[in-house]
Coordinates of C-alpha atoms in Angstrom, one line a residue:
M1 CA -18.4 -1.8 -10.7
E2 CA -21.7 0.4 -11.0
P3 CA -21.6 4.3 -11.4
H4 CA -22.5 6.5 -7.9
R5 CA -25.3 9.2 -8.6
S6 CA -25.0 11.2 -5.5
L7 CA -22.0 13.7 -4.4
E8 CA -22.7 13.5 -0.5
S9 CA -22.7 9.6 -0.8
L10 CA -19.2 9.6 -1.7
A11 CA -18.1 12.8 0.8
R12 CA -19.0 10.8 3.6
E13 CA -16.8 8.6 2.0
L14 CA -13.9 10.3 1.7
A15 CA -15.1 11.7 5.1
A16 CA -14.3 8.6 6.5
L17 CA -11.0 8.2 5.0
P18 CA -7.9 8.2 7.1
C19 CA -6.0 11.0 7.4
S20 CA -3.3 11.6 5.5
L21 CA -1.2 14.6 5.7
G22 CA -0.7 15.0 9.3
P23 CA -5.0 15.5 10.8
V24 CA -5.5 16.5 7.1
R25 CA -7.3 14.3 4.2
L26 CA -6.5 15.6 0.9
I27 CA -8.3 14.5 -1.9
G28 CA -6.6 15.0 -5.3
I29 CA -8.9 16.1 -8.1
D30 CA -6.2 15.8 -11.5
G31 CA -7.8 15.1 -15.2
H32 CA -6.8 17.3 -18.6
A33 CA -7.4 20.2 -18.5
G34 CA -10.7 22.1 -19.4
S35 CA -11.9 17.8 -17.6
G36 CA -14.5 20.2 -15.1
K37 CA -12.1 19.4 -12.0
S38 CA -12.5 23.1 -10.3
T39 CA -16.6 23.1 -11.2
F40 CA -16.3 19.8 -9.9
A41 CA -14.4 20.3 -7.1
G42 CA -16.4 23.0 -6.0
R43 CA -19.7 20.8 -5.6
L44 CA -17.8 18.2 -4.6
A45 CA -16.9 21.0 -1.7
E46 CA -20.2 22.1 -0.8
A47 CA -21.6 18.6 -0.2
L48 CA -18.7 18.1 2.3
G49 CA -19.7 20.8 4.5
G50 CA -17.6 23.2 2.5
A51 CA -14.4 22.0 3.1
P52 CA -11.5 24.2 1.6
V53 CA -10.4 23.9 -2.1
L54 CA -5.9 24.3 -3.4
H55 CA -6.2 25.2 -6.6
L56 CA -2.4 23.9 -8.7
D57 CA -3.4 27.1 -11.2
D58 CA -2.8 28.8 -7.8
V59 CA 0.7 27.3 -7.3
A60 CA 1.9 26.7 -11.1
S61 CA 3.3 29.6 -12.4
H62 CA 4.3 30.9 -16.8
E63 CA 7.9 29.5 -15.6
E64 CA 6.4 26.6 -13.7
L65 CA 3.6 25.5 -15.6
F66 CA 4.7 22.1 -13.7
G67 CA 7.7 22.2 -11.9
W68 CA 5.7 24.0 -8.9
E69 CA 6.8 20.6 -6.6
E70 CA 8.8 22.6 -4.2
R71 CA 6.9 24.6 -3.8
L72 CA 3.5 23.1 -3.1
R73 CA 5.6 21.3 -0.3
A74 CA 7.3 24.0 1.4
Q75 CA 3.9 26.2 1.8
V76 CA 1.6 23.8 2.2
L77 CA 2.4 20.2 2.3
E78 CA 5.2 20.3 5.7
P79 CA 2.6 22.9 7.5
L80 CA -0.3 21.0 7.8
A81 CA 1.4 17.5 8.0
A82 CA 3.4 19.3 11.3
G83 CA -0.3 20.5 11.8
R84 CA 0.4 24.3 11.0
P85 CA -1.4 26.4 9.0
A86 CA -0.2 26.3 5.8
R87 CA 0.6 29.7 4.5
W88 CA 1.1 30.3 0.5
T89 CA 1.2 33.1 -2.3
P90 CA -0.8 32.8 -5.5
Y91 CA 0.5 33.2 -8.6
D92 CA -1.5 36.2 -10.6
W93 CA -1.6 34.9 -13.8
V94 CA -2.5 38.8 -15.2
E95 CA 0.1 40.5 -13.8
R96 CA 2.2 37.3 -13.9
R97 CA 3.8 37.2 -10.4
F98 CA 3.0 36.0 -6.8
G99 CA 0.5 37.3 -4.8
P100 CA -0.1 38.4 -0.8
E101 CA 0.7 35.4 1.1
R102 CA -2.5 33.2 2.1
V103 CA -2.9 31.0 5.5
L104 CA -5.1 28.1 4.9
E105 CA -6.3 26.0 7.9
H106 CA -5.9 22.3 8.1
A107 CA -9.3 20.8 8.0
P108 CA -10.9 17.3 7.4
V109 CA -10.4 17.5 3.9
L110 CA -9.1 19.4 1.4
L111 CA -9.6 19.3 -1.8
L112 CA -5.8 20.0 -3.9
E113 CA -7.9 20.0 -7.6
G114 CA -5.5 20.0 -10.7
V115 CA -3.4 18.9 -13.4
G116 CA -0.7 16.8 -11.4
A117 CA -3.1 16.8 -8.2
G118 CA -2.1 12.5 -8.5
R119 CA 1.5 13.1 -9.9
R120 CA 4.3 10.3 -8.5
A121 CA 6.0 13.0 -5.6
L122 CA 2.2 13.7 -4.2
R123 CA 0.3 10.5 -4.3
P124 CA 2.1 9.5 -0.9
H125 CA 0.2 12.3 0.8
L126 CA -3.2 11.5 -0.5
A127 CA -6.1 9.8 0.7
R128 CA -7.6 9.7 -2.3
L129 CA -7.2 10.1 -6.0
L130 CA -9.5 11.5 -8.0
W131 CA -9.6 11.2 -12.1
M132 CA -12.2 13.0 -14.2
E133 CA -13.1 10.9 -17.2
T134 CA -13.2 13.6 -19.7
P135 CA -11.7 12.7 -23.4
R136 CA -8.3 14.2 -23.7
A137 CA -9.7 16.2 -26.9
R138 CA -12.9 17.1 -25.7
S139 CA -11.1 18.7 -23.4
W140 CA -8.6 20.5 -24.5
A141 CA -11.3 21.9 -26.8
R142 CA -13.7 23.0 -24.1
G143 CA -10.6 24.8 -22.8
R144 CA -10.1 26.6 -26.6
N145 CA -13.2 27.3 -26.8
R146 CA -13.6 29.1 -22.4
D147 CA -10.5 30.8 -22.0
G148 CA -10.9 32.4 -26.8
H149 CA -8.3 33.5 -29.1
A150 CA -6.7 35.9 -27.5
L151 CA -4.9 32.8 -24.8
S152 CA -4.9 30.6 -28.1
D153 CA -0.8 30.5 -28.1
F154 CA -1.1 29.6 -24.1
W155 CA -2.9 26.8 -25.0
D156 CA -0.5 26.2 -27.4
G157 CA 2.5 25.6 -25.0
W158 CA 0.5 23.9 -22.2
E159 CA -1.2 21.1 -24.9
R160 CA 2.9 20.4 -25.0
A161 CA 3.5 21.0 -21.8
E162 CA 0.6 18.2 -20.5
R163 CA 1.1 15.2 -22.6
A164 CA 4.7 15.4 -21.8
H165 CA 4.4 15.7 -18.3
F166 CA 1.5 12.6 -18.1
S167 CA 3.8 11.3 -20.4
S168 CA 6.7 10.4 -18.0
D169 CA 4.3 10.9 -14.6
P170 CA 0.4 9.3 -15.4
S171 CA -1.5 10.3 -13.2
R172 CA -5.2 8.1 -14.2
P173 CA -3.6 4.7 -13.6
F174 CA -3.3 5.4 -10.5
A175 CA -6.7 6.7 -9.6
D176 CA -9.3 5.1 -6.6
T177 CA -12.4 7.1 -8.1
L178 CA -13.2 7.8 -12.1
V179 CA -16.0 10.3 -12.6
R180 CA -17.8 10.8 -15.2
Q181 CA -20.1 13.9 -16.0
S182 CA -23.9 12.9 -17.0
S183 CA -26.7 15.1 -18.2
T184 CA -28.1 14.9 -14.8
G185 CA -24.8 15.9 -12.7
Y186 CA -21.6 13.5 -12.4
E187 CA -21.3 9.5 -11.9
W188 CA -18.3 8.1 -10.1
S189 CA -17.1 4.7 -9.5
S190 CA -14.0 3.7 -6.9
G191 CA -12.4 0.6 -6.3
A192 CA -10.1 -1.9 -8.0
G193 CA -12.8 -2.6 -10.3
A194 CA -13.1 1.3 -11.2
T195 CA -9.9 1.1 -14.0
A196 CA -9.9 -2.0 -14.4
G197 CA -9.6 -3.9 -17.2
T198 CA -9.4 0.2 -18.7
S199 CA -6.7 1.3 -21.3
P200 CA -5.4 4.5 -20.0
S201 CA -6.0 5.5 -23.6
I202 CA -9.5 5.9 -23.0
T203 CA -8.8 9.7 -22.2
D204 CA -7.0 9.9 -25.4
G205 CA -9.9 9.9 -27.7
D206 CA -13.0 12.1 -28.4
G207 CA -5.5 21.9 -21.0
L208 CA -4.8 28.3 -19.3
P209 CA -5.7 28.2 -15.2
R210 CA -9.1 26.8 -13.8
A211 CA -9.0 23.6 -15.5

């Protein structure tokens, strides 16, 4: 399938999808840590006219890098499914505690960004799953370089945790859309042909929050 290069056209496609969580179209943006998910989510949110973005980094914690499923369900998924605002408490990675409650009103499109956004427990609630097609080694190297030597121990633990997560609960094989960053912006491919015939190991070649 030929890649597309207009975020506006992707935004129109997402906005036209059926609702998947009450009155909301929940769009998952998954990929390896350091793959550029947060930056892409921000730009896609702009193309959607200011759609809200929920970062899974704010739902996870040092003790629960991937064990945040129940917290997300209770604080975000169930209220939005019922047409109520979500009330959630973002995690402070410096203070190592959950902060004051925030309110997330339901919107036509909500972007859920972070490693694990396409996990099996979330997929039934997603209108679309996007995967950032940046190889794992490149993503992790970018993340380590961004965060510096002071967080090298964190990254050592993160890489082990991410490997274990995607080994038991992979997202990419279930992605509806693959997103690649190019020198001029982003390219994306959607539909059955997007992942067909492509081995999941493409993400294995040549990982802290806000990845």
